[in-house]
Rosetta silent file (secondary structure, phi, psi, omega in degrees, C-alpha in Angstrom):
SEQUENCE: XXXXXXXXXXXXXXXXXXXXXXXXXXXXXXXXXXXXXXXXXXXXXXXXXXXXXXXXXXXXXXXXXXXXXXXXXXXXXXXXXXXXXXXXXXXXXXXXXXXXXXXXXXXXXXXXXXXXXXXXXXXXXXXXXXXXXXXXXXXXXXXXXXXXXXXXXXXXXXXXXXXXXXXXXXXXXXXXXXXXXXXXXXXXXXXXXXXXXXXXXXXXXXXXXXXXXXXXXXXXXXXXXXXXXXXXXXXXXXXXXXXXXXXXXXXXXXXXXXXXXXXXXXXXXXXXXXXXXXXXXXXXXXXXXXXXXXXXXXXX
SCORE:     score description
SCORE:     0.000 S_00000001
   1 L     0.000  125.362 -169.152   29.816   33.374   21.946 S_00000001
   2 L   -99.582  179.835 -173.652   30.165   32.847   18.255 S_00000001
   3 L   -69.590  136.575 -176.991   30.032   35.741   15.771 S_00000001
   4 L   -28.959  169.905 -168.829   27.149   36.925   13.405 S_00000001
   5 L   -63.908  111.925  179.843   26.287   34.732   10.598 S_00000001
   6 L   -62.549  160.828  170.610   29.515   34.840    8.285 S_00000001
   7 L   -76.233  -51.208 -169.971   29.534   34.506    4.336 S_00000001
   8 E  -160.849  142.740 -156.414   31.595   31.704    4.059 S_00000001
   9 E  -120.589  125.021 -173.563   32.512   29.017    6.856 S_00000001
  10 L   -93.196  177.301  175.277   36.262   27.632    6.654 S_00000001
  11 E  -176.421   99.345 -174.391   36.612   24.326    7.868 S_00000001
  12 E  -106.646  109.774 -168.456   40.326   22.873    8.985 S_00000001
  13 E   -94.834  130.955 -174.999   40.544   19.361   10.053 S_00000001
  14 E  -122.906  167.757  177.032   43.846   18.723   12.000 S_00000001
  15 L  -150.275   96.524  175.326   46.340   16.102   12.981 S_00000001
  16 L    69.815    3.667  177.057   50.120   16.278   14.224 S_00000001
  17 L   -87.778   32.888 -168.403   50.889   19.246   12.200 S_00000001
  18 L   -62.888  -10.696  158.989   52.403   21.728   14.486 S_00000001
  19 L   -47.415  -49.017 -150.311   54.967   21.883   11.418 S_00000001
  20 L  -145.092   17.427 -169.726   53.036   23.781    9.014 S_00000001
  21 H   -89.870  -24.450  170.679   49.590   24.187   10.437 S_00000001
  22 H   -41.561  -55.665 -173.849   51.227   27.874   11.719 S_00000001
  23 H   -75.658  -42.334  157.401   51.537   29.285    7.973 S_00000001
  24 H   -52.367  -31.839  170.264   48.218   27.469    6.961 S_00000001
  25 H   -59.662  -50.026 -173.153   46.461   29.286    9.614 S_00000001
  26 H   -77.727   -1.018 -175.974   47.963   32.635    8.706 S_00000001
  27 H   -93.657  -35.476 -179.336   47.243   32.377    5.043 S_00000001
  28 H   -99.472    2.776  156.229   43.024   32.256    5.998 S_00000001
  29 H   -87.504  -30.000 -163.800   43.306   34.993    8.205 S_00000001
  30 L   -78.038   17.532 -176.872   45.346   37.177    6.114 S_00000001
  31 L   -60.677  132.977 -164.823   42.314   36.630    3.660 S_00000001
  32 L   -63.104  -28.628 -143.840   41.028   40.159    1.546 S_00000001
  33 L  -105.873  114.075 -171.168   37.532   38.540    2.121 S_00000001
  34 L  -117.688   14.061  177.034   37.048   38.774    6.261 S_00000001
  35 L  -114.307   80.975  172.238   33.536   37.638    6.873 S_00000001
  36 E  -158.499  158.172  173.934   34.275   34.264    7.432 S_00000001
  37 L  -108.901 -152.583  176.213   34.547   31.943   10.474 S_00000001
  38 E  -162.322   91.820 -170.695   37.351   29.257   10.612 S_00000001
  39 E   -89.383  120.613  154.251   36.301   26.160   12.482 S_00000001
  40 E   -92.490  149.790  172.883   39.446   23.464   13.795 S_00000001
  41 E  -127.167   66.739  162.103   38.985   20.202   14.450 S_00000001
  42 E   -42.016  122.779  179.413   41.671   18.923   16.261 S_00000001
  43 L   -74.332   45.556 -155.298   42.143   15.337   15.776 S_00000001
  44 L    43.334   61.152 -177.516   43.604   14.066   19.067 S_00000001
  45 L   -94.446  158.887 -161.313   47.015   15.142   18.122 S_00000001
  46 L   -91.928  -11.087  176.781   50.046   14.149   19.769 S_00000001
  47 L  -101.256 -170.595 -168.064   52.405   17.588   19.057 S_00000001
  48 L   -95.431   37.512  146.753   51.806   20.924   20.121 S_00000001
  49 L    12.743  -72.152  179.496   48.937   21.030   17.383 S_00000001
  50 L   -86.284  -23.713 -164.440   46.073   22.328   19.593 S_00000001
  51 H   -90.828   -4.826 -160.255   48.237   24.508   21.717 S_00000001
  52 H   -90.216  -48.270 -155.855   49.136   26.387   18.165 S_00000001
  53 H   -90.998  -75.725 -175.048   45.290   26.776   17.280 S_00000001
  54 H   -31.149 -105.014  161.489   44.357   27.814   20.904 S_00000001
  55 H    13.034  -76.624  164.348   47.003   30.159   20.814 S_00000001
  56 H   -69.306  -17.994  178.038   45.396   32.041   17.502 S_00000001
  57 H  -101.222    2.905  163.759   42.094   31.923   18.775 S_00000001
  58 L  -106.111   19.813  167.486   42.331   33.841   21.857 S_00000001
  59 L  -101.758  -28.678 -174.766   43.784   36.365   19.082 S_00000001
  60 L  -171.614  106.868  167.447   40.667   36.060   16.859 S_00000001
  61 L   -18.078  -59.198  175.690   37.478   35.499   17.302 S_00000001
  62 L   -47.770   -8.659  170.393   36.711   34.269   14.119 S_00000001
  63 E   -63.787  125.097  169.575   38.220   30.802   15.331 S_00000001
  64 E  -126.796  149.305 -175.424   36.130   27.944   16.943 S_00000001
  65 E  -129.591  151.644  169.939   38.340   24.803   17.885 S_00000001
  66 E  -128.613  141.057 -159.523   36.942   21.576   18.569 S_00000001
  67 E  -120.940   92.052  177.484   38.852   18.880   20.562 S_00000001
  68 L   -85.277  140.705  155.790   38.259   15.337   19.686 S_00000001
  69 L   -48.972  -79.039  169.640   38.970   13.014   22.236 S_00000001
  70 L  -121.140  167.733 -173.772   40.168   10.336   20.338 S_00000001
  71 L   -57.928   79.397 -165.016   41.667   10.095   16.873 S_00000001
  72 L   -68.722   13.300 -169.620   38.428    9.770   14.521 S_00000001
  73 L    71.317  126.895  141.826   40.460    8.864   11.350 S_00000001
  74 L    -9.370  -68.206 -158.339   40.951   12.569    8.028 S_00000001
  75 H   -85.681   -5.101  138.374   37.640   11.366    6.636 S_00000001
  76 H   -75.942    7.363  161.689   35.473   12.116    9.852 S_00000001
  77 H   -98.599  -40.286  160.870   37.113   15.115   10.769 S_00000001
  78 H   -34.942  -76.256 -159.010   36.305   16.448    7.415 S_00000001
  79 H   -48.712  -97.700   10.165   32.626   15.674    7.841 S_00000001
  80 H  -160.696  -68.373  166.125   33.135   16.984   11.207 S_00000001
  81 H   -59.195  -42.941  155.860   34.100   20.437   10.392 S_00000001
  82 H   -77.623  -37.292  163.791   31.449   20.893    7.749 S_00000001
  83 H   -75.997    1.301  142.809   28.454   20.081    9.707 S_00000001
  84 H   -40.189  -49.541  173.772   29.822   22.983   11.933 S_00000001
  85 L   -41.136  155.330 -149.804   29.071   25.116    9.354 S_00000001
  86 L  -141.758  -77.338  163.146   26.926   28.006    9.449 S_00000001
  87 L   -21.400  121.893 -170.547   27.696   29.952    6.380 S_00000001
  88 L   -99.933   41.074  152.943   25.971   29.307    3.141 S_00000001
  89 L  -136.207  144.834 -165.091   29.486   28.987    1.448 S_00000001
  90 E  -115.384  153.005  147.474   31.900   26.265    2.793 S_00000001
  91 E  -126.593  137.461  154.023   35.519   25.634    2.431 S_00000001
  92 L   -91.289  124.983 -176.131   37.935   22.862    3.557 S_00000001
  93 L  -104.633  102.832  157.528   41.524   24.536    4.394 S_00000001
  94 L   -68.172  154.152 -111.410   44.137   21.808    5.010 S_00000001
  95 L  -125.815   -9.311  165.806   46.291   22.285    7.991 S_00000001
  96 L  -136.614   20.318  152.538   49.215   21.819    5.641 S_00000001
  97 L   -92.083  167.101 -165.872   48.324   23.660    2.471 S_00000001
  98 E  -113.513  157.150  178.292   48.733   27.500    1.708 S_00000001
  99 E  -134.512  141.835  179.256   45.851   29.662    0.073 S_00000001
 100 L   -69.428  162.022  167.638   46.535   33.502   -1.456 S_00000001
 101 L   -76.306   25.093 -158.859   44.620   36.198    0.124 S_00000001
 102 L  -145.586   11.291 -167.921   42.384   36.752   -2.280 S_00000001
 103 H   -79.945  -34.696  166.088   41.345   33.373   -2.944 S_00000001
 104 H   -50.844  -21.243 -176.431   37.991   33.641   -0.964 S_00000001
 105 H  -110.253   -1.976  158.345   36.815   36.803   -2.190 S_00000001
 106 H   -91.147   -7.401 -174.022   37.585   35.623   -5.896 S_00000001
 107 H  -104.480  -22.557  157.306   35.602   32.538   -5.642 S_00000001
 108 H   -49.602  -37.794  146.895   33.046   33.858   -3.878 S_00000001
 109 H   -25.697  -49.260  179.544   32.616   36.679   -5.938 S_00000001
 110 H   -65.286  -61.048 -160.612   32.361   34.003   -9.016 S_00000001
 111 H   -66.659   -3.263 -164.417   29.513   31.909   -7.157 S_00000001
 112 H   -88.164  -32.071  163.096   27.689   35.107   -6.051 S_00000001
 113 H   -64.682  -22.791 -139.401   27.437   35.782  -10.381 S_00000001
 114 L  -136.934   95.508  169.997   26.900   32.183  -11.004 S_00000001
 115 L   -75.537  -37.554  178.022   23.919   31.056   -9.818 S_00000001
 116 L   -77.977  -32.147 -146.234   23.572   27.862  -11.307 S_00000001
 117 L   -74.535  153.700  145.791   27.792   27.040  -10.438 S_00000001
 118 L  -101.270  -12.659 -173.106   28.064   24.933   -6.699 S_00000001
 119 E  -103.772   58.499  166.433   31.668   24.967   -7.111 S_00000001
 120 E   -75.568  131.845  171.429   34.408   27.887   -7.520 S_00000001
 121 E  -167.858  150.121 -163.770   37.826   27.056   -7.261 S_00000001
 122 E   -94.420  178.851 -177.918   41.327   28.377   -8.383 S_00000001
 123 L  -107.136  132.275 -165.695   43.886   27.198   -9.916 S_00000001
 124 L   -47.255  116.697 -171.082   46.526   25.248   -8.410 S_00000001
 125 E  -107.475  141.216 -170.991   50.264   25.423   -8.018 S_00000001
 126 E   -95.076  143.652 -174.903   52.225   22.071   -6.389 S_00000001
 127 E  -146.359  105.084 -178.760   54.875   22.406   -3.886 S_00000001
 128 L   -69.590  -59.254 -170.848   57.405   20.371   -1.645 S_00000001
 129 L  -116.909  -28.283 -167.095   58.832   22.656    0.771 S_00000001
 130 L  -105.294   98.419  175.384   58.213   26.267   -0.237 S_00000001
 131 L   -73.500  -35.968  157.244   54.917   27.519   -1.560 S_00000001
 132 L   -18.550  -84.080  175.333   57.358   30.338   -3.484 S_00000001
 133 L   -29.056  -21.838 -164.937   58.675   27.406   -5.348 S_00000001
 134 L   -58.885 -175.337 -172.267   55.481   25.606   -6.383 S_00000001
 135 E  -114.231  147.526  137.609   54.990   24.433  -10.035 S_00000001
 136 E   -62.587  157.135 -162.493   51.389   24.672  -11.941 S_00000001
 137 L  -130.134  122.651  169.367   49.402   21.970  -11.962 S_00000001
 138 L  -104.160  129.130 -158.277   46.539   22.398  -15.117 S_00000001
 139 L   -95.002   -5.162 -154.068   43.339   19.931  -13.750 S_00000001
 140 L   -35.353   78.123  172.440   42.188   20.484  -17.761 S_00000001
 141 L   -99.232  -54.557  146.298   38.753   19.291  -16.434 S_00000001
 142 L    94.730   58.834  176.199   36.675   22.087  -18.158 S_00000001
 143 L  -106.418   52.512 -165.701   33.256   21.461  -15.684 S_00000001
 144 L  -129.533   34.560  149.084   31.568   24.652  -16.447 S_00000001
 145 L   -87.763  154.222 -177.248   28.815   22.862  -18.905 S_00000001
 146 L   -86.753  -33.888  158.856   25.252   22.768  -18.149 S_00000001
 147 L   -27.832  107.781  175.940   25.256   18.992  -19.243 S_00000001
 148 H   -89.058  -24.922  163.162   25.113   17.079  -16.244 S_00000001
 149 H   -57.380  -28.056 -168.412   25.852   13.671  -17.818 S_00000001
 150 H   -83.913  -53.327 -156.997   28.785   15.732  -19.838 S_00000001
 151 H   -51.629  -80.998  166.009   30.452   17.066  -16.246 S_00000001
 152 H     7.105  -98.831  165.318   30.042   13.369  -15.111 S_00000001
 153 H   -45.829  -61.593 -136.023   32.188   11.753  -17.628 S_00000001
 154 H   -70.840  -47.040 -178.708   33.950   14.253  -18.490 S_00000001
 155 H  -102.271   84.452  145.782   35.727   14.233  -14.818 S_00000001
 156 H  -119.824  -52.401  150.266   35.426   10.580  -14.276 S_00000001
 157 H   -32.128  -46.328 -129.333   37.955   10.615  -17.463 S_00000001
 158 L  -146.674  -21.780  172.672   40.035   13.132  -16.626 S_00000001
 159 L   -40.017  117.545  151.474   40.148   13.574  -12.932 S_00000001
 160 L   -89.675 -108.005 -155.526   44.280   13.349  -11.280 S_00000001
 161 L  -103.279  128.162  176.527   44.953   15.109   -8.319 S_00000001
 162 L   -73.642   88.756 -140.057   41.458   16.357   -6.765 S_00000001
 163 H  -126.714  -35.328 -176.993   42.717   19.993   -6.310 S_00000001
 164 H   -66.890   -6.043  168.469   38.893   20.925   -6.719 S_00000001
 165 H   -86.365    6.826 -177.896   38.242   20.221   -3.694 S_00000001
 166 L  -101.824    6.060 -178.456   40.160   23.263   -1.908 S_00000001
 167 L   -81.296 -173.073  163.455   37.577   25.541   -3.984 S_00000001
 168 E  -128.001  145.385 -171.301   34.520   26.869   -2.040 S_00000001
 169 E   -98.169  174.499  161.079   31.216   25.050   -2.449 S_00000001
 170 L   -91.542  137.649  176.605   27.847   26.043   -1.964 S_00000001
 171 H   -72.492  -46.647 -179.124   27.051   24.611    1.602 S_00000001
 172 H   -74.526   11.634  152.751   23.836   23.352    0.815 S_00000001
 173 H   -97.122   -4.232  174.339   25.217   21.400   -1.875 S_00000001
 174 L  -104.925   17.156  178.040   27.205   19.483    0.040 S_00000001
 175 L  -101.642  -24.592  148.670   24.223   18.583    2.504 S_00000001
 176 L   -58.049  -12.987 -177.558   22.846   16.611   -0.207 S_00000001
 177 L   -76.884 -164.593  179.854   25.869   14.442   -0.650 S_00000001
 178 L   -91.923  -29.490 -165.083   27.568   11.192    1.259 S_00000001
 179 L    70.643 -134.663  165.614   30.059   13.775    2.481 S_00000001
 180 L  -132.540  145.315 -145.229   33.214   11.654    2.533 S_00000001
 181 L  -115.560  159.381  176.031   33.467    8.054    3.759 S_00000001
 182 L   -89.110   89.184 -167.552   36.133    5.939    4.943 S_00000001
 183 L  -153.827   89.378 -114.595   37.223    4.318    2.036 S_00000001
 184 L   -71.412  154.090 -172.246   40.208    5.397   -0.528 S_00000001
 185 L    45.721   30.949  157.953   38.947    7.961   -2.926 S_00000001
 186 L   -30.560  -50.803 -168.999   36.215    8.797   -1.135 S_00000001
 187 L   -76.386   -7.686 -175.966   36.761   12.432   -2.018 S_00000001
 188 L  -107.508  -26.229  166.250   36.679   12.188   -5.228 S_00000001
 189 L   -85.274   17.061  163.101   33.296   10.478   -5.732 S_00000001
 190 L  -115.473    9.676  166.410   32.173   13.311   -3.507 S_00000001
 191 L  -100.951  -25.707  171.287   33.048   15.838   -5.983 S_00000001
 192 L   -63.565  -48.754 -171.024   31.204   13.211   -8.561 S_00000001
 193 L   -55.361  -47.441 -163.996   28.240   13.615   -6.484 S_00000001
 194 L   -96.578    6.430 -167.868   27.994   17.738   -6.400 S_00000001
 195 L  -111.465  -16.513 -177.273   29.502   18.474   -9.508 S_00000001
 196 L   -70.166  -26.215 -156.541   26.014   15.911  -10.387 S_00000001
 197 L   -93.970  -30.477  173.150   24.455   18.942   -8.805 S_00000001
 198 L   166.670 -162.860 -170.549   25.424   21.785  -11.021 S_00000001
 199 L   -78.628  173.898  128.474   28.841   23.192  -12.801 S_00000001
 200 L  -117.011  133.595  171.416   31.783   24.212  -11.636 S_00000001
 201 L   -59.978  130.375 -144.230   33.667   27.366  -12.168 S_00000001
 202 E  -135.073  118.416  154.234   37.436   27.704  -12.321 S_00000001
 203 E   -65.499  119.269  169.111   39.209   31.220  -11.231 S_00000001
 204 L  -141.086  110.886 -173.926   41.897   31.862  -13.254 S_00000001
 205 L  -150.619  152.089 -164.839   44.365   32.667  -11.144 S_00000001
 206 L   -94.220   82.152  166.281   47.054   30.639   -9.289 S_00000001
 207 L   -74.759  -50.489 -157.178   45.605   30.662   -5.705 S_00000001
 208 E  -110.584  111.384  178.654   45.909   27.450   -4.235 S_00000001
 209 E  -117.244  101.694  160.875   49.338   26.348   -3.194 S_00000001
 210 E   -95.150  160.822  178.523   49.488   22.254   -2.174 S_00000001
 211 E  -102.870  127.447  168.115   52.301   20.834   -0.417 S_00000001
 212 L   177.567   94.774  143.505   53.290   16.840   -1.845 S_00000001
 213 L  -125.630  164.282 -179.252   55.767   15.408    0.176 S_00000001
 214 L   -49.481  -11.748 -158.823   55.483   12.429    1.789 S_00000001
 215 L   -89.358  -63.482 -162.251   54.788   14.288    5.176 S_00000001
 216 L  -143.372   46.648  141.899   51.231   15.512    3.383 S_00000001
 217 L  -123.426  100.517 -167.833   50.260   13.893    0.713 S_00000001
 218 H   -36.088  -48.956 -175.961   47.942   11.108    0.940 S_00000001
 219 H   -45.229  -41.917 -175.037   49.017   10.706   -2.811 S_00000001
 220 H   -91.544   21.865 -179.312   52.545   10.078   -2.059 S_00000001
 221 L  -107.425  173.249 -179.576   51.983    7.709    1.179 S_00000001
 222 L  -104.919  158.102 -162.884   51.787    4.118    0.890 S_00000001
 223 H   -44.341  -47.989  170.262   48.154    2.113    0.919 S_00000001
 224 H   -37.410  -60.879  164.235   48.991    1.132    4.701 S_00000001
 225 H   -60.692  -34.069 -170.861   49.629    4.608    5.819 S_00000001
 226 H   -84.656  -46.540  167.967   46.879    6.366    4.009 S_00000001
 227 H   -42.315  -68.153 -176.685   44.184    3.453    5.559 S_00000001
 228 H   -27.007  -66.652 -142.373   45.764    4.418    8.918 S_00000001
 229 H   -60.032  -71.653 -179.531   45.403    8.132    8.082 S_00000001
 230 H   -52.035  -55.994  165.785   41.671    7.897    6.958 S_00000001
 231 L  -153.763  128.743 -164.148   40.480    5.732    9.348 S_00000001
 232 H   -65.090  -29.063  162.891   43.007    4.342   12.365 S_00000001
 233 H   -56.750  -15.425 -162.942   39.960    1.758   13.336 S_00000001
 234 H  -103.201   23.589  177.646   40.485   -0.209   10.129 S_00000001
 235 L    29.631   53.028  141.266   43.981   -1.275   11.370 S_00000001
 236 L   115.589  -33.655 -174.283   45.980   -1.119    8.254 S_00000001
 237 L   -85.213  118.652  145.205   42.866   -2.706    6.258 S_00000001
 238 L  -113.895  113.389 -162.211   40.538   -1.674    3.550 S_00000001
 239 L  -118.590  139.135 -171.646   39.116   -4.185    1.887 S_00000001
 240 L    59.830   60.079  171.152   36.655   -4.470   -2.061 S_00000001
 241 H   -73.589  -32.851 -141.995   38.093   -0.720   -2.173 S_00000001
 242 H   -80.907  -63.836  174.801   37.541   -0.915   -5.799 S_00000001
 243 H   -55.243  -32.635 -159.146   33.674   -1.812   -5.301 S_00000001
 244 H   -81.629  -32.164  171.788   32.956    0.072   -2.688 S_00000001
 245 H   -44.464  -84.058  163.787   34.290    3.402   -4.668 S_00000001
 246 H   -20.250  -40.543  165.138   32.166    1.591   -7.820 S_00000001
 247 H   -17.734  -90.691  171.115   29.259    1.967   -5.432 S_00000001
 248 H   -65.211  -71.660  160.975   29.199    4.859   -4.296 S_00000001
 249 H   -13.196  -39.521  167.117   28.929    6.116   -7.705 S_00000001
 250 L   -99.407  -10.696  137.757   26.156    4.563   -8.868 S_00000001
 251 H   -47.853  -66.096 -176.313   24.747    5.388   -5.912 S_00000001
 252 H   -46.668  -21.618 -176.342   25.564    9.288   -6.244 S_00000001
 253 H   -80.244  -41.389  172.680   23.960    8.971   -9.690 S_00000001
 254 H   -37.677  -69.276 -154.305   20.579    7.281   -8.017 S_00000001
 255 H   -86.838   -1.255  151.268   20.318   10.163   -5.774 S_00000001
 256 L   -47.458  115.451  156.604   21.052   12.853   -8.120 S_00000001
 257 L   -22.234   46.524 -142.914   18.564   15.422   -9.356 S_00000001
 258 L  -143.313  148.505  169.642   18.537   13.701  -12.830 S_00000001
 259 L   -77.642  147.985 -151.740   16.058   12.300  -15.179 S_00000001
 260 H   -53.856  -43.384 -167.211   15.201    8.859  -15.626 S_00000001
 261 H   -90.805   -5.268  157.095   17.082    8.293  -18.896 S_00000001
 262 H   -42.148  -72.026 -173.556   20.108   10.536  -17.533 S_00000001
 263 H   -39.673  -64.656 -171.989   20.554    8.016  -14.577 S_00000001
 264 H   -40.495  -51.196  178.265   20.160    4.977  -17.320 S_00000001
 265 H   -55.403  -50.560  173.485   22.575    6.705  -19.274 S_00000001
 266 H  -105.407    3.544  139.477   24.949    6.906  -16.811 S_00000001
 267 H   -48.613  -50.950  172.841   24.645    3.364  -15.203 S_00000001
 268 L   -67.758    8.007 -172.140   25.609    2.288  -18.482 S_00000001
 269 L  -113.103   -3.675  176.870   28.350    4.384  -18.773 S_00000001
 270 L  -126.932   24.475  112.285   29.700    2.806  -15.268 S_00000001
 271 L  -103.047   51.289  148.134   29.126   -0.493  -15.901 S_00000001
 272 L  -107.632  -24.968  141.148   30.721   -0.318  -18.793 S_00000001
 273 L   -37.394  -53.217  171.717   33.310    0.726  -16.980 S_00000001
 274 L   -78.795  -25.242 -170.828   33.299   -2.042  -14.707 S_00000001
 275 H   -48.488  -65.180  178.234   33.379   -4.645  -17.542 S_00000001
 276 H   -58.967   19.622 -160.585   36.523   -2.887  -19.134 S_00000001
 277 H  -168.333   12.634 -179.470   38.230   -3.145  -15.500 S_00000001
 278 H   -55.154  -59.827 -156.191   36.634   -6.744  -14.783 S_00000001
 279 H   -60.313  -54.982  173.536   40.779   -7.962  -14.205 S_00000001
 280 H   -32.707  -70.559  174.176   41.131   -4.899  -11.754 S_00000001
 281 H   -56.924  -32.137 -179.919   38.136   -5.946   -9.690 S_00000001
 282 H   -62.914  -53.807 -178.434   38.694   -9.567   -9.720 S_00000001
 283 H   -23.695  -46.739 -179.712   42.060   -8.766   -8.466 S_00000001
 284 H   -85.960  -19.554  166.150   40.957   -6.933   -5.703 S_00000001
 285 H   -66.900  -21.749  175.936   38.444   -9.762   -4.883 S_00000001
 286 H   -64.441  -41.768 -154.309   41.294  -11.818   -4.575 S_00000001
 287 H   -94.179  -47.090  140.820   43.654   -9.723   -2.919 S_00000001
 288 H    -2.072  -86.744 -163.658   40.339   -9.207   -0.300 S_00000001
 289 H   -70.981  -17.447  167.285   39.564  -12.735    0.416 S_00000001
 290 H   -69.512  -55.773  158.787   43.336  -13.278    0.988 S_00000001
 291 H   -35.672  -58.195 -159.452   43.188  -10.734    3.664 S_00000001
 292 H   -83.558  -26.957 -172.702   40.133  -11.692    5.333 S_00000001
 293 H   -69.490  -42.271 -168.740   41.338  -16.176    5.219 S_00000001
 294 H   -81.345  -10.487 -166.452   44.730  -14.546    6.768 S_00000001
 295 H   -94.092  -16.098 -176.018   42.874  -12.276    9.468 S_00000001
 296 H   -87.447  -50.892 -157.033   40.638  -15.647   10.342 S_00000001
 297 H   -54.691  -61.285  162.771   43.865  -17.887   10.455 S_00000001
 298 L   -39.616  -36.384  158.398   45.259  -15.486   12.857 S_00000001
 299 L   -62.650  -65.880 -175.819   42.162  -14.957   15.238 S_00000001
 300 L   -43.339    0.000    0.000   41.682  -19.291   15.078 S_00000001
């Protein structure tokens, strides 16, 4: 039976991480802010993953685990976990990142002043092995303008490591979105989309402790491994990544809450984009059609 309606809905999508999903777990319970639920989504993992999560959740309620059958590829376990939600503020907790206890009840706290914000999220410290140890990492994204065309660029520019996505949203801003897609950098045109939606607000305070190593960080894996990771059906292939990313974008701008001559304005600011990246894209048409001629040869 689950528990009255919570304040904010946690949402951890897992895979093989019986390493470090213990200390990720205990970092969103030991949270100041305790009106929250914490949905898993095991991903058919092959360690003792699920028996870890099971394990805390006959300890606390606030847990609901979900069991996929088979291995639905990181960007449909995401979605997965957020249409779970309940709550009308969401988080995604990764199963191998660490979060202070105080990070939920400072960004909620921000979005509960901040009516207009969809976004709160703190700021980030980088880590290999240790969360003690991390480094800061400054995002100097600055998306706390009312300008929606201004956010837009401005992190389209300036964007690195998506760290903004460990904040907590408004839920019902991310039910207008794409959610995230199987595609590389999916996640980051889905922060393009909602940040399209209203600002975002930056705590500042060092909250957010990622781990990147090689173990768990898509950034540091190689294109083969990270296709795998996102989605295990496309057998090592993703193909027009470049476009389909380009896309989505101009999509997210379509379906934005925006004014005619925003949207104009900012088609032209991303195909001007592609023009100044024309060699990039041919490339990947190239690199594409070599794939798909080598995937026919092989089939014949």
């Amino acid at each position: 039976m689950r528990t009255p309606m919570p304040l904010v809905s946690v949402g951890m999508p897992a895979f093989n991480a019986e390493r470090w999903i213990g200390a990720a777990l205990e970092s969103i319970l030991q949270q100041t802010l305790t009106n929250f639920e914490l949905i898993i989504s095991d991903n058919a993992s092959l360690d003792g993953t699920l028996s870890i999560c099971r394990d805390y959740a006959k300890k606390d309620s606030r847990i609901i685990i979900i069991s996929n059958p088979i291995n639905q590829g990181a960007s449909e376990n995401y979605n997965l976990v957020y249409r779970k939600a309940r709550a009308p503020y969401f988080k995604w907790a990764s199963s191998n990142d660490y979060c202070h206890a105080h990070l939920l009840q400072r960004c909620t706290e921000l979005l509960e002043r901040r009516a207009d914000a969809v976004l709160a999220y703190p700021k980030t410290m980088l880590y290999q092995q240790n969360p003690a140890d991390g480094e800061p990492c400054d995002d100097d994204l600055d998306l706390d303008v009312a300008c929606a065309t201004t956010r837009f660029r401005r992190f389209i520019e300036r964007i690195r490591l998506n760290n903004l996505m460990n904040g907590v949203f408004r839920t019902a801003a991310l039910g207008n979105t794409a959610l995230i897609r199987p595609y590389l950098a999916s996640d980051v045109v889905l922060m393009a989309e909602v940040l399209l939606r209203g600002p975002f607000v930056e705590v500042p305070e060092y909250l957010f402790f990622r781990s990147m190593n090689p173990d768990t960080a898509t950034k540091l894996k190689s294109r083969r491994e990270t296709v795998e990771h996102l989605d295990p059906a496309a057998g090592g292939r993703m193909l027009f990544q470049p476009w389909r990313e380009q896309c989505a974008y101009f999509r997210a701008v379509a379906m934005a809450p925006l004014s005619p001559a925003q949207k104009l304005d900012l088609f032209s600011y991303l195909a001007r984009g592609v023009i100044v990246a024309r060699q990039h894209f041919w490339n990947d048409v190239v690199f594409s059609m070599r794939c798909l001629m080598s995937a026919r040869r092989l089939d014949g």
